[in-house]
Amino acid sequence: MNQRIRYDGSSADEEQPSESKPRPVLISVSQGSSAVAESEVTHAHPPIHASDSFDPFGIGELQQQPSKAVPFIKPPPNVSRLSRTNKILPPKMLIKLTIHEQVSSVAKPGKEREGTSEVTIDGTIYAQVQCSDANRNAPFSLKTGELSSGTLTLYPNQDFSASPTKCDAIEVPKKDVGYVPVAFYTIMDEIEHMPVLLERKVTVQEKSVRIAIQVRSKLSNLGKMEDFSIALAIPERIDGNSVEVVRGEGQYDELKRTVIWKLASLNKGESFMVSANANLWTVLGLDEDVQFPVILRCSSSADHISSLDVQVTECAEHPASLTTQKIHSFQLLHRLT
């Protein structure tokens, strides 16, 4: 016979008053088997006694308070939060300068001043401007260092400068994409060593005259010299019909009474010589002399004669990031009187 037993030990036949407690779950046990008490199943967590120290998950140590919010830092007064993004960087500019000099020089006479020349230089500063600003080219300034000797006069091209005398604010319009002349200068000086050395030697024997001319390019030149032209003037005391070119491919012009030699180029450190023969009308006296003036023309696309140093700087009111490239060139007219 099966007998139902409650967990609290009371009989099932006893009447129990109706309460709001959940009904216990009864487990029936067959006769002859070991008696197992019915257990009351509940879903609530058992209470943790204060004296119980077993807490492997740290439940008792958890803080139930929410974490504090990150404090908001106010920006300094009078400073915009978008100041970094709104900041305008200065434009980038590439300025290419070509400094060309037209040089006229006269060799000083006398052995004691050999190699010294009086020089007049008319220079032109050309500029090509490339600017990252799509609307306009930023103005720039031209600065020059002190000359070792001589006098300098520098003035801007008024087409690109508001000042007629100062090169402090030169602005090239955006439409001018090539080289434009932005400034000019004049130098008066005495130079001891020209880029080319011009020598002349005249030998007279009774009526026979031999004229030899040597041209030498300095070894310290940056590049080769080009477009050589040597003109030898024949004085009136010489019989024009007797002029003969001996060395070099020269041509004699009877109307101008001039012998002209030409040479395409001459490397630095090299030299060449030309010569001619002629006859005097009459023999020279003891105190007489005959002069053969010589004019030399040449050019260089890699060198300059003056010691002028031109620098490009930004204007105070128009900041810019500048990059400069410079090229020098000159044309020389040198005379031996």
mmCIF file of C-alpha atoms in Angstrom:
data_model
loop_
_atom_site.group_PDB
_atom_site.id
_atom_site.type_symbol
_atom_site.label_atom_id
_atom_site.label_comp_id
_atom_site.label_asym_id
_atom_site.label_seq_id
_atom_site.Cartn_x
_atom_site.Cartn_y
_atom_site.Cartn_z
ATOM 1 C CA MET A 1 0.000 0.000 0.000
ATOM 2 C CA ASN A 2 1.375 3.361 -0.983
ATOM 3 C CA GLN A 3 1.589 5.965 1.649
ATOM 4 C CA ARG A 4 1.997 9.669 0.950
ATOM 5 C CA ILE A 5 4.140 11.495 3.390
ATOM 6 C CA ARG A 6 4.553 15.292 3.562
ATOM 7 C CA TYR A 7 7.845 16.948 4.037
ATOM 8 C CA ASP A 8 6.698 18.482 7.321
ATOM 9 C CA GLY A 9 5.836 14.961 8.656
ATOM 10 C CA SER A 10 2.033 15.363 8.823
ATOM 11 C CA SER A 11 -0.422 12.870 7.360
ATOM 12 C CA ALA A 12 -2.073 13.486 4.011
ATOM 13 C CA ASP A 13 -5.515 12.777 5.497
ATOM 14 C CA GLU A 14 -5.343 15.749 7.764
ATOM 15 C CA GLU A 15 -7.136 18.777 6.502
ATOM 16 C CA GLN A 16 -5.017 21.859 6.091
ATOM 17 C CA PRO A 17 -6.387 25.324 5.862
ATOM 18 C CA SER A 18 -6.211 27.032 2.456
ATOM 19 C CA GLU A 19 -3.385 29.570 2.282
ATOM 20 C CA SER A 20 -1.735 31.636 -0.375
ATOM 21 C CA LYS A 21 1.464 29.623 -0.161
ATOM 22 C CA PRO A 22 2.374 27.566 -3.217
ATOM 23 C CA ARG A 23 1.370 23.937 -3.047
ATOM 24 C CA PRO A 24 4.200 21.624 -2.203
ATOM 25 C CA VAL A 25 5.281 19.033 -4.713
ATOM 26 C CA LEU A 26 4.626 15.469 -3.481
ATOM 27 C CA ILE A 27 6.864 12.632 -4.458
ATOM 28 C CA SER A 28 5.280 9.157 -4.071
ATOM 29 C CA VAL A 29 7.498 6.272 -3.071
ATOM 30 C CA SER A 30 6.638 2.650 -3.921
ATOM 31 C CA GLN A 31 6.368 0.083 -1.149
ATOM 32 C CA GLY A 32 9.427 -1.960 -0.610
ATOM 33 C CA SER A 33 11.793 0.763 -1.777
ATOM 34 C CA SER A 34 13.736 3.044 0.439
ATOM 35 C CA ALA A 35 11.630 5.877 1.718
ATOM 36 C CA VAL A 36 12.461 9.229 0.166
ATOM 37 C CA ALA A 37 10.906 12.356 1.554
ATOM 38 C CA GLU A 38 9.121 14.708 -0.708
ATOM 39 C CA SER A 39 11.106 17.956 -1.110
ATOM 40 C CA GLU A 40 9.576 21.322 -1.527
ATOM 41 C CA VAL A 41 11.026 23.070 -4.604
ATOM 42 C CA THR A 42 11.267 26.848 -4.572
ATOM 43 C CA HIS A 43 12.728 29.277 -7.170
ATOM 44 C CA ALA A 44 13.990 31.985 -4.806
ATOM 45 C CA HIS A 45 17.733 32.265 -4.024
ATOM 46 C CA PRO A 46 18.437 31.167 -0.476
ATOM 47 C CA PRO A 47 19.444 34.064 1.752
ATOM 48 C CA ILE A 48 23.177 34.635 2.366
ATOM 49 C CA HIS A 49 23.901 34.557 6.032
ATOM 50 C CA ALA A 50 26.034 37.371 7.381
ATOM 51 C CA SER A 51 28.489 34.926 8.883
ATOM 52 C CA ASP A 52 28.936 33.056 5.579
ATOM 53 C CA SER A 53 32.254 34.139 4.006
ATOM 54 C CA PHE A 54 32.051 31.907 0.903
ATOM 55 C CA ASP A 55 31.539 34.307 -2.012
ATOM 56 C CA PRO A 56 33.558 33.099 -5.036
ATOM 57 C CA PHE A 57 31.938 35.553 -7.537
ATOM 58 C CA GLY A 58 32.221 38.659 -5.385
ATOM 59 C CA ILE A 59 28.491 39.255 -5.300
ATOM 60 C CA GLY A 60 28.639 40.882 -1.925
ATOM 61 C CA GLU A 61 31.358 43.298 -3.091
ATOM 62 C CA LEU A 62 29.626 44.621 -6.225
ATOM 63 C CA GLN A 63 28.797 48.300 -6.167
ATOM 64 C CA GLN A 64 25.316 48.942 -7.388
ATOM 65 C CA GLN A 65 25.870 52.687 -7.860
ATOM 66 C CA PRO A 66 26.250 53.872 -11.510
ATOM 67 C CA SER A 67 29.632 55.171 -12.651
ATOM 68 C CA LYS A 68 30.195 58.903 -12.689
ATOM 69 C CA ALA A 69 29.798 60.739 -15.997
ATOM 70 C CA VAL A 70 32.886 62.095 -17.843
ATOM 71 C CA PRO A 71 33.226 65.777 -16.910
ATOM 72 C CA PHE A 72 32.781 68.295 -19.768
ATOM 73 C CA ILE A 73 35.712 70.671 -20.156
ATOM 74 C CA LYS A 74 34.670 74.054 -21.376
ATOM 75 C CA PRO A 75 36.851 75.743 -24.015
ATOM 76 C CA PRO A 76 38.757 78.872 -23.008
ATOM 77 C CA PRO A 77 36.899 82.134 -23.469
ATOM 78 C CA ASN A 78 37.083 83.884 -26.859
ATOM 79 C CA VAL A 79 38.332 80.724 -28.549
ATOM 80 C CA SER A 80 36.249 79.021 -31.200
ATOM 81 C CA ARG A 81 35.945 75.247 -31.105
ATOM 82 C CA LEU A 82 36.513 75.229 -34.878
ATOM 83 C CA SER A 83 39.641 77.371 -34.765
ATOM 84 C CA ARG A 84 41.914 74.521 -35.810
ATOM 85 C CA THR A 85 39.850 73.582 -38.822
ATOM 86 C CA ASN A 86 39.267 77.183 -39.850
ATOM 87 C CA LYS A 87 42.963 78.184 -39.721
ATOM 88 C CA ILE A 88 44.231 79.134 -43.205
ATOM 89 C CA LEU A 89 47.738 77.911 -44.005
ATOM 90 C CA PRO A 90 50.072 80.298 -45.884
ATOM 91 C CA PRO A 91 50.376 79.568 -49.617
ATOM 92 C CA LYS A 92 53.345 77.711 -51.030
ATOM 93 C CA MET A 93 55.347 79.623 -53.631
ATOM 94 C CA LEU A 94 58.101 78.570 -56.021
ATOM 95 C CA ILE A 95 59.990 81.598 -57.343
ATOM 96 C CA LYS A 96 62.491 81.030 -60.141
ATOM 97 C CA LEU A 97 64.949 83.878 -60.680
ATOM 98 C CA THR A 98 67.085 84.463 -63.750
ATOM 99 C CA ILE A 99 69.632 87.212 -63.097
ATOM 100 C CA HIS A 100 71.101 88.480 -66.361
ATOM 101 C CA GLU A 101 73.950 90.997 -66.584
ATOM 102 C CA GLN A 102 74.991 93.121 -69.530
ATOM 103 C CA VAL A 103 78.651 93.905 -68.828
ATOM 104 C CA SER A 104 80.839 96.521 -70.438
ATOM 105 C CA SER A 105 84.478 96.591 -69.347
ATOM 106 C CA VAL A 106 87.707 98.293 -70.306
ATOM 107 C CA ALA A 107 91.089 96.869 -69.363
ATOM 108 C CA LYS A 108 93.268 99.234 -67.363
ATOM 109 C CA PRO A 109 96.498 100.158 -69.174
ATOM 110 C CA GLY A 110 99.902 99.610 -67.628
ATOM 111 C CA LYS A 111 101.835 96.644 -66.350
ATOM 112 C CA GLU A 112 101.092 97.488 -62.719
ATOM 113 C CA ARG A 113 97.331 97.252 -63.299
ATOM 114 C CA GLU A 114 97.357 94.282 -65.639
ATOM 115 C CA GLY A 115 94.203 92.202 -65.201
ATOM 116 C CA THR A 116 92.169 95.056 -63.671
ATOM 117 C CA SER A 117 89.141 96.371 -65.537
ATOM 118 C CA GLU A 118 86.678 99.190 -65.099
ATOM 119 C CA VAL A 119 83.261 97.564 -65.241
ATOM 120 C CA THR A 120 79.727 98.822 -65.750
ATOM 121 C CA ILE A 121 77.005 96.229 -65.152
ATOM 122 C CA ASP A 122 73.359 96.646 -66.097
ATOM 123 C CA GLY A 123 71.435 93.793 -64.499
ATOM 124 C CA THR A 124 67.874 92.557 -64.911
ATOM 125 C CA ILE A 125 66.129 90.242 -62.439
ATOM 126 C CA TYR A 126 63.518 88.040 -64.096
ATOM 127 C CA ALA A 127 61.034 86.067 -61.982
ATOM 128 C CA GLN A 128 58.635 83.224 -62.664
ATOM 129 C CA VAL A 129 56.114 82.676 -59.857
ATOM 130 C CA GLN A 130 54.141 79.515 -59.091
ATOM 131 C CA CYS A 131 51.715 79.821 -56.149
ATOM 132 C CA SER A 132 49.332 77.302 -54.550
ATOM 133 C CA ASP A 133 46.717 80.039 -54.157
ATOM 134 C CA ALA A 134 44.401 79.679 -57.149
ATOM 135 C CA ASN A 135 43.236 83.303 -57.004
ATOM 136 C CA ARG A 136 46.437 85.357 -56.736
ATOM 137 C CA ASN A 137 50.194 85.212 -56.264
ATOM 138 C CA ALA A 138 51.373 86.412 -52.883
ATOM 139 C CA PRO A 139 53.742 89.416 -52.920
ATOM 140 C CA PHE A 140 57.433 88.891 -52.132
ATOM 141 C CA SER A 141 60.493 91.026 -51.405
ATOM 142 C CA LEU A 142 63.956 91.189 -52.949
ATOM 143 C CA LYS A 143 66.934 91.708 -50.643
ATOM 144 C CA THR A 144 70.567 92.245 -51.631
ATOM 145 C CA GLY A 145 73.726 91.849 -49.605
ATOM 146 C CA GLU A 146 76.564 94.327 -49.327
ATOM 147 C CA LEU A 147 78.960 94.547 -52.256
ATOM 148 C CA SER A 148 82.639 93.992 -51.536
ATOM 149 C CA SER A 149 83.373 97.116 -53.601
ATOM 150 C CA GLY A 150 81.725 99.472 -56.044
ATOM 151 C CA THR A 151 78.313 101.129 -56.000
ATOM 152 C CA LEU A 152 74.879 99.541 -56.447
ATOM 153 C CA THR A 153 71.588 101.065 -57.578
ATOM 154 C CA LEU A 154 68.558 98.750 -57.310
ATOM 155 C CA TYR A 155 65.024 99.669 -58.313
ATOM 156 C CA PRO A 156 61.864 97.648 -59.082
ATOM 157 C CA ASN A 157 59.800 97.385 -62.227
ATOM 158 C CA GLN A 158 56.817 99.619 -61.457
ATOM 159 C CA ASP A 159 54.524 97.287 -63.401
ATOM 160 C CA PHE A 160 54.837 94.855 -60.476
ATOM 161 C CA SER A 161 55.555 97.153 -57.527
ATOM 162 C CA ALA A 162 53.673 100.016 -55.905
ATOM 163 C CA SER A 163 56.941 101.667 -54.835
ATOM 164 C CA PRO A 164 59.196 103.251 -57.477
ATOM 165 C CA THR A 165 62.346 102.815 -55.379
ATOM 166 C CA LYS A 166 61.880 99.800 -53.069
ATOM 167 C CA CYS A 167 61.582 96.090 -53.819
ATOM 168 C CA ASP A 168 59.647 95.314 -50.624
ATOM 169 C CA ALA A 169 56.355 94.191 -52.205
ATOM 170 C CA ILE A 170 56.596 92.744 -55.701
ATOM 171 C CA GLU A 171 53.449 91.040 -56.960
ATOM 172 C CA VAL A 172 53.305 89.168 -60.262
ATOM 173 C CA PRO A 173 49.766 88.733 -61.647
ATOM 174 C CA LYS A 174 48.387 85.236 -62.017
ATOM 175 C CA LYS A 175 48.079 85.664 -65.786
ATOM 176 C CA ASP A 176 51.865 86.075 -66.173
ATOM 177 C CA VAL A 177 52.974 82.445 -66.195
ATOM 178 C CA GLY A 178 56.414 82.997 -67.745
ATOM 179 C CA TYR A 179 59.462 85.024 -66.752
ATOM 180 C CA VAL A 180 58.867 88.744 -66.268
ATOM 181 C CA PRO A 181 61.393 91.495 -65.377
ATOM 182 C CA VAL A 182 60.648 92.485 -61.781
ATOM 183 C CA ALA A 183 63.730 94.586 -60.915
ATOM 184 C CA PHE A 184 66.812 96.260 -62.376
ATOM 185 C CA TYR A 185 70.214 97.253 -61.009
ATOM 186 C CA THR A 186 73.389 99.065 -62.026
ATOM 187 C CA ILE A 187 76.857 98.401 -60.615
ATOM 188 C CA MET A 188 79.998 100.484 -61.125
ATOM 189 C CA ASP A 189 83.139 98.701 -60.000
ATOM 190 C CA GLU A 190 86.742 97.746 -60.658
ATOM 191 C CA ILE A 191 87.256 94.008 -61.045
ATOM 192 C CA GLU A 192 90.676 92.428 -60.930
ATOM 193 C CA HIS A 193 89.849 89.044 -62.420
ATOM 194 C CA MET A 194 87.300 88.779 -65.192
ATOM 195 C CA PRO A 195 85.846 85.390 -66.189
ATOM 196 C CA VAL A 196 87.953 85.574 -69.359
ATOM 197 C CA LEU A 197 91.494 86.836 -69.725
ATOM 198 C CA LEU A 198 92.226 88.763 -72.922
ATOM 199 C CA GLU A 199 95.875 89.246 -73.892
ATOM 200 C CA ARG A 200 97.396 90.993 -76.897
ATOM 201 C CA LYS A 201 100.977 90.982 -78.132
ATOM 202 C CA VAL A 202 102.291 93.161 -81.005
ATOM 203 C CA THR A 203 105.708 92.528 -82.590
ATOM 204 C CA VAL A 204 107.193 95.117 -84.999
ATOM 205 C CA GLN A 205 110.209 94.530 -87.225
ATOM 206 C CA GLU A 206 110.817 97.532 -89.479
ATOM 207 C CA LYS A 207 107.618 97.581 -91.595
ATOM 208 C CA SER A 208 106.406 94.083 -90.691
ATOM 209 C CA VAL A 209 103.893 93.770 -87.865
ATOM 210 C CA ARG A 210 102.539 90.603 -86.214
ATOM 211 C CA ILE A 211 99.515 90.753 -83.858
ATOM 212 C CA ALA A 212 98.690 87.780 -81.589
ATOM 213 C CA ILE A 213 95.593 87.588 -79.359
ATOM 214 C CA GLN A 214 94.980 84.960 -76.671
ATOM 215 C CA VAL A 215 91.723 84.282 -74.812
ATOM 216 C CA ARG A 216 91.629 82.118 -71.699
ATOM 217 C CA SER A 217 88.605 80.976 -69.690
ATOM 218 C CA LYS A 218 89.143 80.868 -65.933
ATOM 219 C CA LEU A 219 89.205 77.470 -64.294
ATOM 220 C CA SER A 220 86.899 78.727 -61.537
ATOM 221 C CA ASN A 221 84.055 79.458 -63.971
ATOM 222 C CA LEU A 222 80.883 77.471 -63.369
ATOM 223 C CA GLY A 223 80.366 76.577 -67.020
ATOM 224 C CA LYS A 224 81.658 77.063 -70.518
ATOM 225 C CA MET A 225 81.808 80.395 -72.340
ATOM 226 C CA GLU A 226 79.888 80.736 -75.598
ATOM 227 C CA ASP A 227 79.437 82.916 -78.688
ATOM 228 C CA PHE A 228 82.960 84.304 -78.863
ATOM 229 C CA SER A 229 83.646 87.165 -81.225
ATOM 230 C CA ILE A 230 87.011 88.934 -81.416
ATOM 231 C CA ALA A 231 87.317 92.132 -83.427
ATOM 232 C CA LEU A 232 90.780 93.552 -84.196
ATOM 233 C CA ALA A 233 90.854 97.145 -85.452
ATOM 234 C CA ILE A 234 93.497 97.981 -88.072
ATOM 235 C CA PRO A 235 94.957 101.507 -87.592
ATOM 236 C CA GLU A 236 95.534 103.959 -90.429
ATOM 237 C CA ARG A 237 99.309 103.491 -90.343
ATOM 238 C CA ILE A 238 98.827 99.928 -91.637
ATOM 239 C CA ASP A 239 98.506 99.136 -95.313
ATOM 240 C CA GLY A 240 95.047 97.577 -95.516
ATOM 241 C CA ASN A 241 95.929 95.486 -98.536
ATOM 242 C CA SER A 242 98.702 93.789 -96.556
ATOM 243 C CA VAL A 243 96.493 92.388 -93.786
ATOM 244 C CA GLU A 244 96.635 88.585 -93.641
ATOM 245 C CA VAL A 245 94.955 86.212 -91.194
ATOM 246 C CA VAL A 246 97.586 83.728 -90.015
ATOM 247 C CA ARG A 247 95.877 81.771 -87.242
ATOM 248 C CA GLY A 248 92.200 81.109 -86.689
ATOM 249 C CA GLU A 249 89.277 81.348 -89.089
ATOM 250 C CA GLY A 250 89.133 85.134 -89.275
ATOM 251 C CA GLN A 251 87.682 87.449 -91.888
ATOM 252 C CA TYR A 252 89.053 90.865 -92.825
ATOM 253 C CA ASP A 253 86.540 93.625 -93.640
ATOM 254 C CA GLU A 254 88.303 96.250 -95.786
ATOM 255 C CA LEU A 255 85.558 98.864 -95.369
ATOM 256 C CA LYS A 256 85.538 98.653 -91.574
ATOM 257 C CA ARG A 257 89.265 97.839 -91.435
ATOM 258 C CA THR A 258 88.508 95.094 -88.923
ATOM 259 C CA VAL A 259 89.511 91.448 -88.597
ATOM 260 C CA ILE A 260 86.854 89.282 -86.910
ATOM 261 C CA TRP A 261 87.314 85.795 -85.461
ATOM 262 C CA LYS A 262 84.464 83.705 -84.067
ATOM 263 C CA LEU A 263 84.345 80.658 -81.816
ATOM 264 C CA ALA A 264 81.254 78.721 -80.722
ATOM 265 C CA SER A 265 82.345 77.843 -77.174
ATOM 266 C CA LEU A 266 85.278 77.480 -74.816
ATOM 267 C CA ASN A 267 85.337 75.162 -71.818
ATOM 268 C CA LYS A 268 86.506 76.445 -68.460
ATOM 269 C CA GLY A 269 90.267 76.384 -68.036
ATOM 270 C CA GLU A 270 90.866 76.271 -71.803
ATOM 271 C CA SER A 271 92.350 78.911 -74.131
ATOM 272 C CA PHE A 272 92.757 79.697 -77.804
ATOM 273 C CA MET A 273 94.928 82.072 -79.846
ATOM 274 C CA VAL A 274 94.463 83.948 -83.132
ATOM 275 C CA SER A 275 96.925 86.085 -85.088
ATOM 276 C CA ALA A 276 97.368 88.278 -88.158
ATOM 277 C CA ASN A 277 100.199 89.912 -90.114
ATOM 278 C CA ALA A 278 100.327 93.359 -91.741
ATOM 279 C CA ASN A 279 102.748 95.961 -93.057
ATOM 280 C CA LEU A 280 103.294 99.574 -92.017
ATOM 281 C CA TRP A 281 103.272 102.348 -94.553
ATOM 282 C CA THR A 282 106.441 103.741 -93.037
ATOM 283 C CA VAL A 283 108.899 102.590 -90.414
ATOM 284 C CA LEU A 284 108.106 103.769 -86.903
ATOM 285 C CA GLY A 285 110.305 106.289 -85.166
ATOM 286 C CA LEU A 286 112.065 105.588 -81.882
ATOM 287 C CA ASP A 287 109.327 107.141 -79.758
ATOM 288 C CA GLU A 288 106.431 106.042 -81.940
ATOM 289 C CA ASP A 289 104.028 103.207 -81.305
ATOM 290 C CA VAL A 290 101.071 101.674 -83.096
ATOM 291 C CA GLN A 291 97.907 100.566 -81.315
ATOM 292 C CA PHE A 292 95.605 97.682 -82.278
ATOM 293 C CA PRO A 293 92.372 97.957 -80.265
ATOM 294 C CA VAL A 294 90.598 94.665 -79.542
ATOM 295 C CA ILE A 295 86.959 94.068 -78.656
ATOM 296 C CA LEU A 296 85.880 90.713 -77.189
ATOM 297 C CA ARG A 297 82.264 89.581 -76.975
ATOM 298 C CA CYS A 298 81.101 86.402 -75.249
ATOM 299 C CA SER A 299 78.310 85.078 -73.054
ATOM 300 C CA SER A 300 77.634 82.558 -70.308
ATOM 301 C CA SER A 301 74.416 80.868 -69.185
ATOM 302 C CA ALA A 302 75.815 79.574 -65.897
ATOM 303 C CA ASP A 303 77.880 82.383 -64.370
ATOM 304 C CA HIS A 304 77.867 86.041 -63.349
ATOM 305 C CA ILE A 305 80.485 88.757 -63.078
ATOM 306 C CA SER A 306 79.271 90.880 -60.169
ATOM 307 C CA SER A 307 79.329 89.752 -56.532
ATOM 308 C CA LEU A 308 75.690 90.768 -56.003
ATOM 309 C CA ASP A 309 73.677 88.276 -53.930
ATOM 310 C CA VAL A 310 69.896 88.475 -54.425
ATOM 311 C CA GLN A 311 67.583 86.829 -51.872
ATOM 312 C CA VAL A 312 63.795 86.378 -51.936
ATOM 313 C CA THR A 313 61.897 86.911 -48.669
ATOM 314 C CA GLU A 314 58.218 86.986 -47.733
ATOM 315 C CA CYS A 315 56.354 90.214 -47.094
ATOM 316 C CA ALA A 316 55.488 90.972 -43.493
ATOM 317 C CA GLU A 317 51.782 91.369 -44.253
ATOM 318 C CA HIS A 318 51.597 88.404 -46.655
ATOM 319 C CA PRO A 319 53.152 85.259 -45.119
ATOM 320 C CA ALA A 320 54.075 82.496 -47.527
ATOM 321 C CA SER A 321 56.198 79.372 -47.682
ATOM 322 C CA LEU A 322 58.914 80.235 -50.225
ATOM 323 C CA THR A 323 61.196 78.087 -52.351
ATOM 324 C CA THR A 324 63.717 79.851 -54.592
ATOM 325 C CA GLN A 325 65.751 78.752 -57.596
ATOM 326 C CA LYS A 326 68.371 81.023 -59.200
ATOM 327 C CA ILE A 327 70.104 81.019 -62.573
ATOM 328 C CA HIS A 328 72.822 83.499 -63.589
ATOM 329 C CA SER A 329 73.867 84.603 -67.053
ATOM 330 C CA PHE A 330 75.802 87.452 -68.639
ATOM 331 C CA GLN A 331 76.909 88.990 -71.913
ATOM 332 C CA LEU A 332 80.328 90.602 -71.899
ATOM 333 C CA LEU A 333 81.838 93.297 -74.074
ATOM 334 C CA HIS A 334 85.490 93.684 -73.093
ATOM 335 C CA ARG A 335 87.897 96.181 -74.662
ATOM 336 C CA LEU A 336 91.664 96.494 -74.915
ATOM 337 C CA THR A 337 92.516 100.012 -76.095
#
